Structure formats: structure tokens, C-alpha cells
Coordinates of C-alpha atoms and ligand atoms in Angstrom, one line a residue:
X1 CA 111.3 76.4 83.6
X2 CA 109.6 77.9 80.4
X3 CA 109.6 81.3 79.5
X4 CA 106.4 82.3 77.9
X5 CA 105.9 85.7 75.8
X6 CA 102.0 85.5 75.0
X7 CA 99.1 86.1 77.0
X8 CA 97.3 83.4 75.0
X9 CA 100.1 80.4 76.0
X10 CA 100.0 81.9 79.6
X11 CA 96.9 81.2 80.0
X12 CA 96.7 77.6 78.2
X13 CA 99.5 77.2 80.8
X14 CA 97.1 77.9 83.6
X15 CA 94.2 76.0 82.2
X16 CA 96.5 73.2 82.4
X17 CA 97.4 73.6 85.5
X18 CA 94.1 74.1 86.8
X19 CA 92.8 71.2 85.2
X20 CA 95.4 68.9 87.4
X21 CA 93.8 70.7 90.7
X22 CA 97.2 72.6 90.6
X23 CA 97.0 75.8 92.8
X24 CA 98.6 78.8 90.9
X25 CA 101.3 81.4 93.0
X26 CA 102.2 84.8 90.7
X27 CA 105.5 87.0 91.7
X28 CA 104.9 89.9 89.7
X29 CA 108.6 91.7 89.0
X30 CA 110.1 94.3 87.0
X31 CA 113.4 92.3 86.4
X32 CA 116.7 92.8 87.6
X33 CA 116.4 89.7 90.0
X34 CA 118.3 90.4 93.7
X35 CA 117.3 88.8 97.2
X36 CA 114.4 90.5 97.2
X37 CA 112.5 89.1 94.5
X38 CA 114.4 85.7 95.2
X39 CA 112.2 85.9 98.8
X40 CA 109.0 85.9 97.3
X41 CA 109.8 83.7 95.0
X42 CA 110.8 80.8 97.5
X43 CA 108.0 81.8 99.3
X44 CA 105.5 81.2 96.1
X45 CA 107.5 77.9 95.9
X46 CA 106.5 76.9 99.5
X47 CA 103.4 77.5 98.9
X48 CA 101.9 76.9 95.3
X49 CA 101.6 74.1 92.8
X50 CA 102.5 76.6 89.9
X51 CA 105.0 79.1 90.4
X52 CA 104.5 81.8 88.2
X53 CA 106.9 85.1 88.2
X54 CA 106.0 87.8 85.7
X55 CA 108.9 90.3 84.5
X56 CA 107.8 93.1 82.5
X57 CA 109.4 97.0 83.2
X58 CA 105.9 98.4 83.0
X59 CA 106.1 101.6 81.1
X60 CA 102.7 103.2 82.0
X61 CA 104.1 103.4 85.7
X62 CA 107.6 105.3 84.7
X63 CA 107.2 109.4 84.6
X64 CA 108.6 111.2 81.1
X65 CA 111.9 112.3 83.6
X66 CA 112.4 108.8 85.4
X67 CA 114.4 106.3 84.3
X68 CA 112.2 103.6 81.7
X69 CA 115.0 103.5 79.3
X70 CA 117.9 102.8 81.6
X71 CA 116.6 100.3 84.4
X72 CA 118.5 97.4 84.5
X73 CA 117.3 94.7 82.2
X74 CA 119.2 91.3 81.4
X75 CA 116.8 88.5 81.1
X76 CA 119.1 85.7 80.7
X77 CA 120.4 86.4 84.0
X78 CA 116.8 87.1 85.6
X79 CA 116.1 83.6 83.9
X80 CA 118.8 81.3 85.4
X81 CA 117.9 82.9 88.8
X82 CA 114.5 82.2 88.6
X83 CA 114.9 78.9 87.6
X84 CA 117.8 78.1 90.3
X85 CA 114.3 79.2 92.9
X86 CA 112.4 76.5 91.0
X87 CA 109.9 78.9 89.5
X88 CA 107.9 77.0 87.0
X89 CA 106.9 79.9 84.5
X90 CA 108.6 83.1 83.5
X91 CA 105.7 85.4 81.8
X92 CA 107.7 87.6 80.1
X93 CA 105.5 89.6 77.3
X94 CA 106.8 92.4 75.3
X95 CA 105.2 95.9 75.6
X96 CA 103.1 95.6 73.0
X97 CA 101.4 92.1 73.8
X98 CA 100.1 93.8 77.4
X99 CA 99.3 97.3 76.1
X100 CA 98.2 96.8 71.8
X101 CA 96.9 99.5 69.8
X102 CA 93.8 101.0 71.0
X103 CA 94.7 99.5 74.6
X104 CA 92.5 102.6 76.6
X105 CA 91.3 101.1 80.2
X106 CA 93.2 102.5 83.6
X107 CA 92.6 101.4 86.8
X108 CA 93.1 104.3 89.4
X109 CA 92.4 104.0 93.1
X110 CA 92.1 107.5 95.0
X111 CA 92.7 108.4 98.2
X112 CA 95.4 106.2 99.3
X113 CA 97.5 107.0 96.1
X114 CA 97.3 111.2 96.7
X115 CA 100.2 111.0 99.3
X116 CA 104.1 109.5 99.5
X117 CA 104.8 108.1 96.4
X118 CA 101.4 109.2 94.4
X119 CA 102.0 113.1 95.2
X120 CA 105.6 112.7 94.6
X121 CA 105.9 110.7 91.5
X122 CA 102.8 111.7 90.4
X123 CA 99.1 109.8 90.1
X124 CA 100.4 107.5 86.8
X125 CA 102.4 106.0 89.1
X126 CA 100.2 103.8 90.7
X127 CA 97.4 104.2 87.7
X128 CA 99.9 102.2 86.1
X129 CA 100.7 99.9 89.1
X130 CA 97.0 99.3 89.2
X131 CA 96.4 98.4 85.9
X132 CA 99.4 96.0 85.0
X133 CA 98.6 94.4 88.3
X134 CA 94.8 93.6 87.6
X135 CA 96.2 92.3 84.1
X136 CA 98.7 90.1 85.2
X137 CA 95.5 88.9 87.7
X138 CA 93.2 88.4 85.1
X139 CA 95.9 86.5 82.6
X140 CA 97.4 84.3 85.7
X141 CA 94.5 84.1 87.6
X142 CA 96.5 83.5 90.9
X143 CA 95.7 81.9 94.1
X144 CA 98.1 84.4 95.8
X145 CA 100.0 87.0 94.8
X146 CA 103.3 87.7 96.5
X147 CA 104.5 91.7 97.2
X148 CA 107.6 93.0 99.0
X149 CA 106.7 95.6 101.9
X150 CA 109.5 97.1 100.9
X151 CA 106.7 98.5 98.1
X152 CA 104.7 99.4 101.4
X153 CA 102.0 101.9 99.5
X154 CA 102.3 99.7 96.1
X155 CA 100.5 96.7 98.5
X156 CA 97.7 99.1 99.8
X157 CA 97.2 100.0 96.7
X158 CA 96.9 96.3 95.3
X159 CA 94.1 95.2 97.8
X160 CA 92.3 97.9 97.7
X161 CA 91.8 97.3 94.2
X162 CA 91.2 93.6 95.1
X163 CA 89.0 94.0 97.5
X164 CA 87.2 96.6 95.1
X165 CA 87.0 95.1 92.0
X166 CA 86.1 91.8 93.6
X167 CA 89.3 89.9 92.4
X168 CA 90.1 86.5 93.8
X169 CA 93.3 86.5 94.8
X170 CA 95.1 86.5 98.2
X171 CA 98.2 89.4 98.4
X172 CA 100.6 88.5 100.3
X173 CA 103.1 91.1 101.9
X174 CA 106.9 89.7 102.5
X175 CA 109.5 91.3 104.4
X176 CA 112.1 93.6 103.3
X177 CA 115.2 92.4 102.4
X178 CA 118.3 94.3 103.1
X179 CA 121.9 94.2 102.5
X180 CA 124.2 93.4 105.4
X181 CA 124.9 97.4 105.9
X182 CA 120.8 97.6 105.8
X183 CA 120.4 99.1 102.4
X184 CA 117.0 98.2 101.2
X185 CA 117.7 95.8 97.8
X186 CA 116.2 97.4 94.9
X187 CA 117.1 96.9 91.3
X188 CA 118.1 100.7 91.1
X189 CA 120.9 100.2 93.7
X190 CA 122.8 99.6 90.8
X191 CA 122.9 103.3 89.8
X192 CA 124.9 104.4 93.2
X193 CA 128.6 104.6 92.9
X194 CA 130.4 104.1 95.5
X195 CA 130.2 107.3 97.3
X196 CA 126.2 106.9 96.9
X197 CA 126.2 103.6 98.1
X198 CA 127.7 104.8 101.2
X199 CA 125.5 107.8 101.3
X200 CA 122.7 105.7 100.7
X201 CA 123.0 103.7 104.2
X202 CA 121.6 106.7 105.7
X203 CA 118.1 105.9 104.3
X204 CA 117.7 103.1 106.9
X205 CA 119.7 104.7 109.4
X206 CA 117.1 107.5 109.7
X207 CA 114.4 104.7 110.2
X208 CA 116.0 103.2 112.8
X209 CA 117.2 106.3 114.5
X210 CA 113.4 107.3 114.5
X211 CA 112.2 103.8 115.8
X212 CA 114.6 103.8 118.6
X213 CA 112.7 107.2 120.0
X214 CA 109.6 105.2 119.3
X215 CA 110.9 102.1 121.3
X216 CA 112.0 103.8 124.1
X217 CA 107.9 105.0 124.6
X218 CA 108.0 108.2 122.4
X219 CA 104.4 108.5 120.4
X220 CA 104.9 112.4 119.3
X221 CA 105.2 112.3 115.8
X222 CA 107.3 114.9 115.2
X223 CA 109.9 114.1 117.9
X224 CA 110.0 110.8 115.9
X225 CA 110.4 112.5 112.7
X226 CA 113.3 114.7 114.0
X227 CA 115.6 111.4 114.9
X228 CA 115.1 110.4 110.8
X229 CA 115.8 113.9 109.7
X230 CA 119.0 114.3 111.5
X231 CA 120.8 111.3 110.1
X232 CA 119.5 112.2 106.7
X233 CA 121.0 116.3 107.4
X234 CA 124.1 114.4 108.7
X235 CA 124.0 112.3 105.4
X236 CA 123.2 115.3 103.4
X237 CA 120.2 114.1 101.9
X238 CA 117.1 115.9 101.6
X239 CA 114.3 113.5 101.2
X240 CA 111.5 113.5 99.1
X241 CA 109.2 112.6 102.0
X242 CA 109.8 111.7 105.1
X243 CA 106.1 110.8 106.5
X244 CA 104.7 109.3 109.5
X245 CA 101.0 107.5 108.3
X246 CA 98.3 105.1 109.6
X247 CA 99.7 101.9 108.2
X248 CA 96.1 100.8 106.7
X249 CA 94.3 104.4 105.4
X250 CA 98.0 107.0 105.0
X251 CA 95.9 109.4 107.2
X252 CA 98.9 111.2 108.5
X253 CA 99.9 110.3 112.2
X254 CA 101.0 113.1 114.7
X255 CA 100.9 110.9 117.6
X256 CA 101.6 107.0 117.4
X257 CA 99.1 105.3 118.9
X258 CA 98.5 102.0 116.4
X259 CA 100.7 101.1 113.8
X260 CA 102.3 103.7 111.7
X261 CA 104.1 103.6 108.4
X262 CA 107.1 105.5 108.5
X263 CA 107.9 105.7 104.6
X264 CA 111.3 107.6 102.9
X265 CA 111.7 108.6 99.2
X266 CA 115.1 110.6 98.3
X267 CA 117.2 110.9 95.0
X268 CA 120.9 109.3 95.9
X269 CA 123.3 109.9 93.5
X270 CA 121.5 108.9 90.3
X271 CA 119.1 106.8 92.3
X272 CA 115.4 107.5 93.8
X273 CA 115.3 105.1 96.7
X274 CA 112.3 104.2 99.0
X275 CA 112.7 102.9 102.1
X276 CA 110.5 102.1 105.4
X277 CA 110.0 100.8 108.5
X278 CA 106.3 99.8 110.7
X279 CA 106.3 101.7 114.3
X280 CA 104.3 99.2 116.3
X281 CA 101.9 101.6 118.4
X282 CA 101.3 99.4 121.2
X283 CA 105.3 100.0 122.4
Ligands
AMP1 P1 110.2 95.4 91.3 O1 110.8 94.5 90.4 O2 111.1 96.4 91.9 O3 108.9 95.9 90.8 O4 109.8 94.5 92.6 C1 109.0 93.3 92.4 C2 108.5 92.9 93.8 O5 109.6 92.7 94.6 C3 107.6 94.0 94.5 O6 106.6 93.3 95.1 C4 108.6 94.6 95.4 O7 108.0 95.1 96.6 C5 109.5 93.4 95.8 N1 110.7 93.8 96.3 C6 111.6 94.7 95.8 N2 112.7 94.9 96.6 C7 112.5 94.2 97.7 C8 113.2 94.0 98.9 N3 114.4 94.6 99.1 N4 112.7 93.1 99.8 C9 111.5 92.5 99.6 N5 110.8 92.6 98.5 C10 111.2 93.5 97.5

């Protein structure tokens, strides 16, 4: 595996590539390699000539209050895990090589990105999303581009600019990974201690409580809702959100009658964890 630094060798690396007929797979990542990001890397691997996984801790998409100093970062280890998944490239460019002085262009989609995790982190958020993403694109220029639904909002947000700004690339949403109690993996897991940890089960409780109503035939929104907010009382957790949305536009749902996105945000201990489920509507 090589680990590459510039946006210049990157691309000499595609080129390459290209030039053999190779097809090209990008896992775009923020580090701190768990089961998660080892999914969509085996699935790149299935599927691509050239497995490319990016790891940069995009600072444009981290609030003044959150936490861009302290998330997790150890690259050696991020390396030997990548490579143990066969990835061909790690594209891991300093700061300054993917935003230089004078660096002024933001990509910001509206609409989708005014509710869950737009309105509660605020409209950087996925500005920055947006425009790191459509970077990485135009340096890798990937077939397909591999997303964890776990990000459910962060992979609307990624065709729509796709689809948009006429990119070709395929997104491809995997499946959440979790750990045997359910916890959603997430490289900020590492900030629970061990009573937070615990706490932290609830998260996925409450999503299951709620799609149990919804299984046994319930479509009233709030009734659904009202299974989630109990385990998270019982937990003593006060989420940031706790929404019921159309799983394509975010148009809020009060009765479930096609697929809903039932998303979660809520501080943890020192963590900010998102979680969610899909509530099939056709139950
Ligand atoms: P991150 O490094 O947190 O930016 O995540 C990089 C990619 O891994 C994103 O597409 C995430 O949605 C995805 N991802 C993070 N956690 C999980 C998980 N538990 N299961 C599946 N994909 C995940």
C-alpha cells in the first residue's frame, strides 16, 4: 500500500491506473479506522481495480466548540489497517495541501441540509462536507464512492451534489455497523467512559423501541416517536433531535406511509453521537 501526501502524485496515481483500464473505488474517512470504515473498504476491494481510501479530519466541517483538536488521530495504526483490507492507496494530504492560501470556493446544498444535523450543528457542517467531498472527487476521480448510512443525511447530501453538479461518480450507501450491544461504531466512541458507554446503548435502543411500534402496523408519527423518547428519558438523555423524515427529501413525516428516516443526535458523556434506523412504510 502507498501512502500519498500530494494532490499532484494522487493524481499521477490515477492516471496510471486509468491508463491500464483500471477502475478506481474512493473510501473517503476521517481516520480513526474501526469496523465501520473497514466495511466499505472490503467492499471498494470487491469491487474496484484501485482502492483508494482518503483520511483527512476535515477542518472546515468542525464548529469553533466541537472537537477538531481532540478527534482521535494515529495514522500508523489507520495505515496497517488499511493495508491488512488490501487498500491500494492511502491519500493522506495535510491541511494545507487541500485548503492553500487564498483557497475561497464552498459548495453548499440547501434544503436538505436546514434540518437534523444542518440545524443542529450548524450549515458549515455539511458546507464543509460538500466541499472536501467534491475535492476528493475531482483529485480521485472515482468510479464509486463508498458512504456509511450510518452518515444517513451526509449521503443525501453527497448525491445531491452529484447529481447537481454533474459529477461522475456512483455513491454507494453501506450498512451500519454496530457493536455486539448495538452501539453504532464511530471514531468518537472513544470519548465515553464507561458509564457513557453504557448510557450510550440507549441511542439504538430508542430506535428499535420505535421500530417495534412501527412493525407491529403503527404509522402515527408521534406514537412512534414516543417509544424512542422513553428509552432515551429512561437513559436520561435528552437528544439533540429525535426526527421522523421522508428518507429521500427530510420533509418531516407525521404518518409513515413510505420509507422514513428516523435519525438521533445527543451529547453522551463527552461524545455527540448520531444514530438511525429506516421505518419501511409498506409494514
Ligand atoms: P468518518 O471517518 O467518521 O468521517 O466516516 C467515514 C465513512 O465511514 C463515512 O461514510 C461514514 O458514514 C462511515 N461510517 C462511520 N461509522 C460507520 C459505521 N458504524 N458503519 C458504517 N459506516 C460507517
Amino acid at each position: 500500500m502507498r501512502i500519498i501526501g500530494t494532490i499532484d502524485e494522487m493524481r499521477a496515481a490515477v492516471r496510471t491506473a486509468r491508463a491500464a483500464g483500471q477502475t478506481v473505488g474512493l473510501v473517503p474517512t476521517m481516520g480513526a479506522f474501526h469496523e465501520g470504515h473497514l466495511s466499505l473498504m472490503r467492499r471498494a476491494r470487491a469491487a474496484s481495480d484501485l482502492v483508494v481510501v482518503s483520511l483527512f479530519v476535515n477542518p472546515t466541517q468542525f464548529g469553533q466548540n466541537e472537537d477538531l483538536s481532540s478527534y482521535p488521530r494515529d495514522e500508523a495504526r489507520d495505515a496497517a489497517l488499511a493495508e491488512n483490507e488490501g487498500v491500494d492507496i492511502l491519500f493522506a494530504p495535510e491541511a494545507a495541501e487541500i485548503y492553500p492560501d487564498g483557497f475561497a470556493t464552498s459548495i453548499h446544498v440547501s434544503g436538505i441540509t436546514d434540518v437534523l444535523d444542518g440545524a443542529s450543528r450548524g450549515a458549515f457542517h455539511f458546507d464543509g462536507v460538500a466541499t472536501v467531498v467534491t475535492k476528493l472527487f475531482g483529485i480521485v476521480a472515482p468510479d464509486v464512492a463508498y458512504f456509511g448510512q450510518k452518515d444517513a443525511q451526509q449521503i443525501l447530501v453527497v448525491r445531491r451534489v452529484v447529481a447537481d453538479l454533474n459529477l461522475e461518480v456512483r455513491i454507494e450507501a453501506c450498512p451500519i455497523v454496530r457493536e455486539a450491544d448495538g452501539l453504532a461504531m464511530s471514531s468518537r466512541n472513544v470519548y465515553l467512559d464507561p458509564a457513557a458507554r453504557q448510557q450510550a446503548t440507549a441511542l439504538n435502543r430508542a430506535l428499535d423501541a420505535a421500530a417495534a411500534v412501527r412493525g407491529s402496523g403503527e404509522r402515527d408519527g408521534e406514537r412512534i416517536l414516543d417509544a424512542a423518547r422513553r428509552v432515551l428519558a429512561d437513559a436520561d438523555i435528552t437528544p439533540e433531535y429525535l426526527e421522523l423524515r421522508d428518507v429521500l427529501t427530510l420533509n418531516t413525516v407525521t404518518r409513515v406511509e413510505s420509507d422514513a428516516l428516523l435519525a438521533v443526535a445527543a451529547r453522551v458523556g463527552a461524545a455527540r453521537l448520531i444514530d438511525n434506523h429506516i421505518l419501511k412504510g409498506d409494514v
